[in-house]
Amino acid sequence: MKPIQVGLLGIGTVGSGVFEVLRRNQEEITRRAGRGIEIAAVSRRDTAKARAIVGDAAEVVADARQIIANPDIDIVVELIGGYGLARELVLEAIAAGKHVVTANKALLAVHGTEIFAAAHARGVMVAFEAAVAGGIPIIKALREGLTANRIQWIAGIINGTTNFILSEMRDKGLDFAVALGEAQRLGYAEADPTFDIEGVDAAHKVTLMSAIAFGIPVQFDKAYVEGITKLSAADIKYAEQLGYRIKLLGITKRAEKGIELRVHPALVPSKRLLANVEGAMNAVLVQADAVGTTLYYGKGAGSEPTASAVIADLVDITRLHTANAAQRVPSLAFQPDALSDLPVLPMAEVVTSYYLRLRVADQAGVLATVTGLLAGAGISIDAVLQREADEVGGEGTGPDGTRGVPQTDLIILTHDTREGTMNDAIAQMQALPTVLEPITRIRKEELA
Ligand code: NDP
Ligand code: HSE
């Protein structure tokens, strides 16, 4: 049988990996797919660079639309990135009756509803294993492997760049900027690295996992997003002293009144496997009612790990494209007409525990006032750590403007409370004259 014909839109880090892995493992992949998979054409504006990767093995064009218009192409793989051109090309490919594979989480998190609806109407598949956690087959696991379960929550380290930065800062004492530069050099970072460090990339990914896990529409605009740029070395150190590591987590959870969907740095107990995921590695923890807890770990970025996921989608489509569309696995796991209208909860309704750091005047009664305010708000304290003024190394300006006042850091761990309640309590503590700097609040996830 003639190999299925594939066209790559974009051949950079991921595209070159797809080309190389397919070439190297062609025989093995064909035995699995039941039919050869051939990259017939690739597009890239710099055609010389594309030619240097594929040699004479595939047609090279500068205009991606030439591939979409080619009637011989069965599957279009979008590996350009971004929301603009990528959206147009994917919708045009669907309209032309091509199946689509993409690694573009930004595109699907923002325009997924439109794209999946168009694909459903046209009877083609849109596959996106590579869009979440790179080489880890987490989409397949959530959509198919765990299909018997009612999923309760997912918590994941799903951005390699930020995990790499946090590891380098903690282990080697590297500066934030130096660690980010290294992640860019290694090809982990997005074209716009603010997507990584501000938590946007992780929010794209957890939005997709949330839709698949709970059968809700793709709703990136409802996600709470906080990155790692405001984390200080002091917080990383204090967290260690308290038995925690700080990780950027993507979390989605089924709560009583809706779905939590959030990305933020979080203290994770050092003994948890997730706390020990270092460098650019990713890991996703899934809690489900029948199977219990399962953990998925591996490379979340890079040329060949991501290619591994793209090719898995190509094999799936090769096996399934002749099947009746109604018998295929739905792109978002649930039948499109059976989605739930459970709301995504505002952050104020989320319930979690907290790490608070207050820079306070080192005076009698300060601790009692702060803990009294928390008690008044009904917030239960788990632990308190007070540094000696000379450890913090500080003298500053006191509440009455006096210079040379000893200061100290007060670190408080709380039990679970509603975020809205915590916001009010922080506002009250911040207004105390003895609280000298903006209060640091980092959420704490026990992941038990
Ligand atoms: P690269 O920047 O390395 O590659 C993008 C490619 O697209 C380049 O070859 C570029 O070449 C080409 N391109 C850009 N504009 C056009 C255009 N108008 N027409 C045709 N080609 C174009 O990106 P990555 O390979 O790293 O990422 C691709 C996608 O995969 C992104 O969505 C990314 O988020 C996702 N992803 C990346 C991972 C990684 O580890 N890198 C992991 C998981 C997902 P030229 O400029 O010459 O046109
Ligand atoms: N920039 C992403 C990361 C690439 O660092 O995880 C993989 O999606």
mmCIF file of C-alpha atoms in Angstrom, residues 82-295:
data_model
loop_
_atom_site.group_PDB
_atom_site.id
_atom_site.type_symbol
_atom_site.label_atom_id
_atom_site.label_comp_id
_atom_site.label_asym_id
_atom_site.label_seq_id
_atom_site.Cartn_x
_atom_site.Cartn_y
_atom_site.Cartn_z
ATOM 1 C CA GLY A 82 1.734 30.969 17.604
ATOM 2 C CA TYR A 83 -1.955 31.833 17.291
ATOM 3 C CA GLY A 84 -2.217 33.836 14.072
ATOM 4 C CA LEU A 85 -0.936 32.126 10.953
ATOM 5 C CA ALA A 86 -1.094 28.710 12.636
ATOM 6 C CA ARG A 87 -4.841 29.120 13.244
ATOM 7 C CA GLU A 88 -5.485 30.100 9.631
ATOM 8 C CA LEU A 89 -3.414 27.199 8.282
ATOM 9 C CA VAL A 90 -5.007 24.618 10.574
ATOM 10 C CA LEU A 91 -8.535 25.759 9.682
ATOM 11 C CA GLU A 92 -7.642 25.779 5.971
ATOM 12 C CA ALA A 93 -6.174 22.278 6.227
ATOM 13 C CA ILE A 94 -9.341 21.034 7.962
ATOM 14 C CA ALA A 95 -11.509 22.683 5.312
ATOM 15 C CA ALA A 96 -9.392 20.911 2.669
ATOM 16 C CA GLY A 97 -10.235 17.581 4.354
ATOM 17 C CA LYS A 98 -6.761 16.957 5.814
ATOM 18 C CA HIS A 99 -6.209 15.395 9.199
ATOM 19 C CA VAL A 100 -4.121 17.666 11.418
ATOM 20 C CA VAL A 101 -1.415 16.999 13.989
ATOM 21 C CA THR A 102 -0.098 19.908 16.025
ATOM 22 C CA ALA A 103 2.273 20.494 18.949
ATOM 23 C CA ASN A 104 0.841 23.979 19.379
ATOM 24 C CA LYS A 105 -0.749 24.219 22.823
ATOM 25 C CA ALA A 106 -1.155 27.995 22.572
ATOM 26 C CA LEU A 107 -3.271 27.605 19.457
ATOM 27 C CA LEU A 108 -5.494 24.863 20.899
ATOM 28 C CA ALA A 109 -5.894 26.438 24.351
ATOM 29 C CA VAL A 110 -7.114 29.688 22.818
ATOM 30 C CA HIS A 111 -8.846 28.551 19.605
ATOM 31 C CA GLY A 112 -9.514 24.890 20.445
ATOM 32 C CA THR A 113 -13.285 25.177 20.523
ATOM 33 C CA GLU A 114 -13.382 26.598 16.993
ATOM 34 C CA ILE A 115 -10.791 24.142 15.659
ATOM 35 C CA PHE A 116 -12.309 20.981 17.181
ATOM 36 C CA ALA A 117 -15.787 22.005 15.995
ATOM 37 C CA ALA A 118 -14.498 22.570 12.451
ATOM 38 C CA ALA A 119 -12.740 19.187 12.466
ATOM 39 C CA HIS A 120 -15.837 17.422 13.787
ATOM 40 C CA ALA A 121 -18.011 19.016 11.099
ATOM 41 C CA ARG A 122 -15.542 18.035 8.349
ATOM 42 C CA GLY A 123 -15.005 14.504 9.729
ATOM 43 C CA VAL A 124 -11.243 14.846 10.187
ATOM 44 C CA MET A 125 -9.030 14.270 13.205
ATOM 45 C CA VAL A 126 -7.002 16.861 15.124
ATOM 46 C CA ALA A 127 -4.343 15.181 17.270
ATOM 47 C CA PHE A 128 -2.132 17.003 19.757
ATOM 48 C CA GLU A 129 -0.202 14.601 21.996
ATOM 49 C CA ALA A 130 2.935 16.756 21.708
ATOM 50 C CA ALA A 131 1.122 19.867 22.922
ATOM 51 C CA VAL A 132 1.174 18.776 26.586
ATOM 52 C CA ALA A 133 4.307 17.566 28.374
ATOM 53 C CA GLY A 134 6.282 16.912 25.157
ATOM 54 C CA GLY A 135 7.239 13.253 24.957
ATOM 55 C CA ILE A 136 5.037 12.028 27.844
ATOM 56 C CA PRO A 137 1.902 10.341 26.426
ATOM 57 C CA ILE A 138 -0.349 12.131 28.912
ATOM 58 C CA ILE A 139 -3.106 12.981 26.418
ATOM 59 C CA LYS A 140 -3.452 9.335 25.454
ATOM 60 C CA ALA A 141 -3.410 8.312 29.123
ATOM 61 C CA LEU A 142 -6.128 10.789 30.125
ATOM 62 C CA ARG A 143 -8.263 10.236 27.048
ATOM 63 C CA GLU A 144 -7.995 6.461 26.719
ATOM 64 C CA GLY A 145 -6.025 4.734 29.479
ATOM 65 C CA LEU A 146 -8.059 6.338 32.292
ATOM 66 C CA THR A 147 -11.374 6.318 30.469
ATOM 67 C CA ALA A 148 -13.077 4.187 33.142
ATOM 68 C CA ASN A 149 -12.352 6.733 35.859
ATOM 69 C CA ARG A 150 -13.920 9.803 37.322
ATOM 70 C CA ILE A 151 -10.832 12.002 37.471
ATOM 71 C CA GLN A 152 -10.546 14.086 40.650
ATOM 72 C CA TRP A 153 -7.475 16.203 40.091
ATOM 73 C CA ILE A 154 -4.340 16.646 38.025
ATOM 74 C CA ALA A 155 -1.192 18.421 39.193
ATOM 75 C CA GLY A 156 1.782 18.691 36.912
ATOM 76 C CA ILE A 157 5.170 20.180 36.257
ATOM 77 C CA ILE A 158 4.440 20.895 32.622
ATOM 78 C CA ASN A 159 6.892 23.600 31.676
ATOM 79 C CA GLY A 160 10.464 22.415 31.291
ATOM 80 C CA THR A 161 11.948 25.898 31.056
ATOM 81 C CA THR A 162 10.688 27.068 34.457
ATOM 82 C CA ASN A 163 11.484 23.762 36.151
ATOM 83 C CA PHE A 164 14.994 23.994 34.703
ATOM 84 C CA ILE A 165 15.350 27.582 35.982
ATOM 85 C CA LEU A 166 14.114 26.685 39.496
ATOM 86 C CA SER A 167 16.459 23.667 39.643
ATOM 87 C CA GLU A 168 19.472 25.684 38.490
ATOM 88 C CA MET A 169 18.711 28.488 40.955
ATOM 89 C CA ARG A 170 18.371 26.058 43.855
ATOM 90 C CA ASP A 171 21.220 23.646 43.039
ATOM 91 C CA LYS A 172 23.820 25.896 41.475
ATOM 92 C CA GLY A 173 22.786 29.270 42.833
ATOM 93 C CA LEU A 174 22.504 30.509 39.234
ATOM 94 C CA ASP A 175 20.867 33.832 38.490
ATOM 95 C CA PHE A 176 17.374 33.733 37.010
ATOM 96 C CA ALA A 177 18.547 35.385 33.765
ATOM 97 C CA VAL A 178 21.508 33.024 33.305
ATOM 98 C CA ALA A 179 19.335 29.947 33.837
ATOM 99 C CA LEU A 180 16.734 31.266 31.368
ATOM 100 C CA GLY A 181 19.467 31.883 28.753
ATOM 101 C CA GLU A 182 20.634 28.289 29.150
ATOM 102 C CA ALA A 183 17.066 26.962 28.719
ATOM 103 C CA GLN A 184 16.757 29.017 25.520
ATOM 104 C CA ARG A 185 20.088 27.697 24.237
ATOM 105 C CA LEU A 186 18.923 24.119 24.836
ATOM 106 C CA GLY A 187 15.736 24.705 22.781
ATOM 107 C CA TYR A 188 13.254 24.322 25.683
ATOM 108 C CA ALA A 189 11.891 27.865 25.754
ATOM 109 C CA GLU A 190 9.046 29.200 23.633
ATOM 110 C CA ALA A 191 9.774 31.711 20.865
ATOM 111 C CA ASP A 192 8.546 34.278 23.417
ATOM 112 C CA PRO A 193 10.048 33.068 26.734
ATOM 113 C CA THR A 194 7.670 35.252 28.770
ATOM 114 C CA PHE A 195 5.106 32.529 27.959
ATOM 115 C CA ASP A 196 7.287 30.135 29.961
ATOM 116 C CA ILE A 197 8.310 32.296 32.909
ATOM 117 C CA GLU A 198 4.920 33.970 33.376
ATOM 118 C CA GLY A 199 3.130 30.597 33.490
ATOM 119 C CA VAL A 200 1.199 31.076 30.230
ATOM 120 C CA ASP A 201 2.635 27.990 28.508
ATOM 121 C CA ALA A 202 1.786 25.814 31.524
ATOM 122 C CA ALA A 203 -1.708 27.344 31.574
ATOM 123 C CA HIS A 204 -2.194 26.437 27.905
ATOM 124 C CA LYS A 205 -1.291 22.849 28.730
ATOM 125 C CA VAL A 206 -3.350 22.476 31.909
ATOM 126 C CA THR A 207 -6.330 23.996 30.081
ATOM 127 C CA LEU A 208 -6.144 21.167 27.539
ATOM 128 C CA MET A 209 -5.755 18.513 30.239
ATOM 129 C CA SER A 210 -8.693 19.984 32.148
ATOM 130 C CA ALA A 211 -10.960 19.765 29.099
ATOM 131 C CA ILE A 212 -10.002 16.130 28.515
ATOM 132 C CA ALA A 213 -10.201 15.124 32.166
ATOM 133 C CA PHE A 214 -13.576 16.687 32.983
ATOM 134 C CA GLY A 215 -15.325 16.902 29.620
ATOM 135 C CA ILE A 216 -15.608 20.690 29.709
ATOM 136 C CA PRO A 217 -14.915 23.138 26.855
ATOM 137 C CA VAL A 218 -11.371 24.461 26.380
ATOM 138 C CA GLN A 219 -11.354 27.678 28.473
ATOM 139 C CA PHE A 220 -7.903 29.232 28.687
ATOM 140 C CA ASP A 221 -9.424 32.652 29.398
ATOM 141 C CA LYS A 222 -10.758 31.340 32.736
ATOM 142 C CA ALA A 223 -7.405 29.980 33.965
ATOM 143 C CA TYR A 224 -5.598 31.689 36.845
ATOM 144 C CA VAL A 225 -1.997 32.281 35.748
ATOM 145 C CA GLU A 226 0.988 33.273 37.884
ATOM 146 C CA GLY A 227 4.621 32.663 36.868
ATOM 147 C CA ILE A 228 7.952 32.418 38.655
ATOM 148 C CA THR A 229 9.353 35.906 38.051
ATOM 149 C CA LYS A 230 8.465 37.196 41.525
ATOM 150 C CA LEU A 231 9.992 34.259 43.434
ATOM 151 C CA SER A 232 12.958 35.210 45.575
ATOM 152 C CA ALA A 233 15.976 33.145 46.582
ATOM 153 C CA ALA A 234 14.885 33.720 50.211
ATOM 154 C CA ASP A 235 11.572 31.930 49.641
ATOM 155 C CA ILE A 236 13.291 28.995 47.928
ATOM 156 C CA LYS A 237 15.616 28.756 50.967
ATOM 157 C CA TYR A 238 12.890 29.061 53.618
ATOM 158 C CA ALA A 239 10.780 26.470 51.792
ATOM 159 C CA GLU A 240 13.730 24.037 51.945
ATOM 160 C CA GLN A 241 14.126 24.666 55.688
ATOM 161 C CA LEU A 242 10.459 23.807 56.175
ATOM 162 C CA GLY A 243 10.732 20.583 54.147
ATOM 163 C CA TYR A 244 9.300 21.837 50.838
ATOM 164 C CA ARG A 245 10.458 22.629 47.313
ATOM 165 C CA ILE A 246 8.942 25.318 45.153
ATOM 166 C CA LYS A 247 7.655 24.135 41.762
ATOM 167 C CA LEU A 248 5.556 25.810 39.095
ATOM 168 C CA LEU A 249 2.436 23.615 39.040
ATOM 169 C CA GLY A 250 -0.461 23.375 36.633
ATOM 170 C CA ILE A 251 -3.457 22.222 38.661
ATOM 171 C CA THR A 252 -6.984 21.322 37.670
ATOM 172 C CA LYS A 253 -9.403 19.879 40.188
ATOM 173 C CA ARG A 254 -13.028 18.863 40.471
ATOM 174 C CA ALA A 255 -14.458 20.865 43.373
ATOM 175 C CA GLU A 256 -17.971 20.920 44.786
ATOM 176 C CA LYS A 257 -19.175 23.892 42.741
ATOM 177 C CA GLY A 258 -17.005 23.660 39.644
ATOM 178 C CA ILE A 259 -13.538 23.102 38.254
ATOM 179 C CA GLU A 260 -10.325 24.676 39.527
ATOM 180 C CA LEU A 261 -7.933 25.666 36.741
ATOM 181 C CA ARG A 262 -4.739 27.347 37.859
ATOM 182 C CA VAL A 263 -0.999 27.742 37.358
ATOM 183 C CA HIS A 264 1.238 29.179 40.060
ATOM 184 C CA PRO A 265 4.368 28.414 42.032
ATOM 185 C CA ALA A 266 3.608 26.070 44.910
ATOM 186 C CA LEU A 267 5.400 24.551 47.884
ATOM 187 C CA VAL A 268 5.408 20.770 47.483
ATOM 188 C CA PRO A 269 6.631 18.489 50.331
ATOM 189 C CA SER A 270 10.239 17.489 49.507
ATOM 190 C CA LYS A 271 9.410 13.820 49.978
ATOM 191 C CA ARG A 272 6.867 13.793 47.117
ATOM 192 C CA LEU A 273 8.097 12.418 43.778
ATOM 193 C CA LEU A 274 6.870 15.586 42.092
ATOM 194 C CA ALA A 275 9.163 17.711 44.266
ATOM 195 C CA ASN A 276 12.123 15.705 42.963
ATOM 196 C CA VAL A 277 11.458 16.271 39.275
ATOM 197 C CA GLU A 278 14.452 18.366 38.256
ATOM 198 C CA GLY A 279 15.811 20.181 35.229
ATOM 199 C CA ALA A 280 13.669 20.277 32.105
ATOM 200 C CA MET A 281 11.855 17.078 33.039
ATOM 201 C CA ASN A 282 8.056 17.112 33.289
ATOM 202 C CA ALA A 283 5.753 15.041 35.471
ATOM 203 C CA VAL A 284 1.986 14.821 35.761
ATOM 204 C CA LEU A 285 0.180 13.335 38.753
ATOM 205 C CA VAL A 286 -3.397 12.216 38.190
ATOM 206 C CA GLN A 287 -5.827 11.272 40.955
ATOM 207 C CA ALA A 288 -8.787 9.233 39.762
ATOM 208 C CA ASP A 289 -11.428 7.241 41.612
ATOM 209 C CA ALA A 290 -10.823 3.707 40.343
ATOM 210 C CA VAL A 291 -7.103 3.582 39.658
ATOM 211 C CA GLY A 292 -6.002 5.934 42.463
ATOM 212 C CA THR A 293 -2.891 8.002 41.852
ATOM 213 C CA THR A 294 -0.817 7.580 38.693
ATOM 214 C CA LEU A 295 2.337 9.487 37.781
#
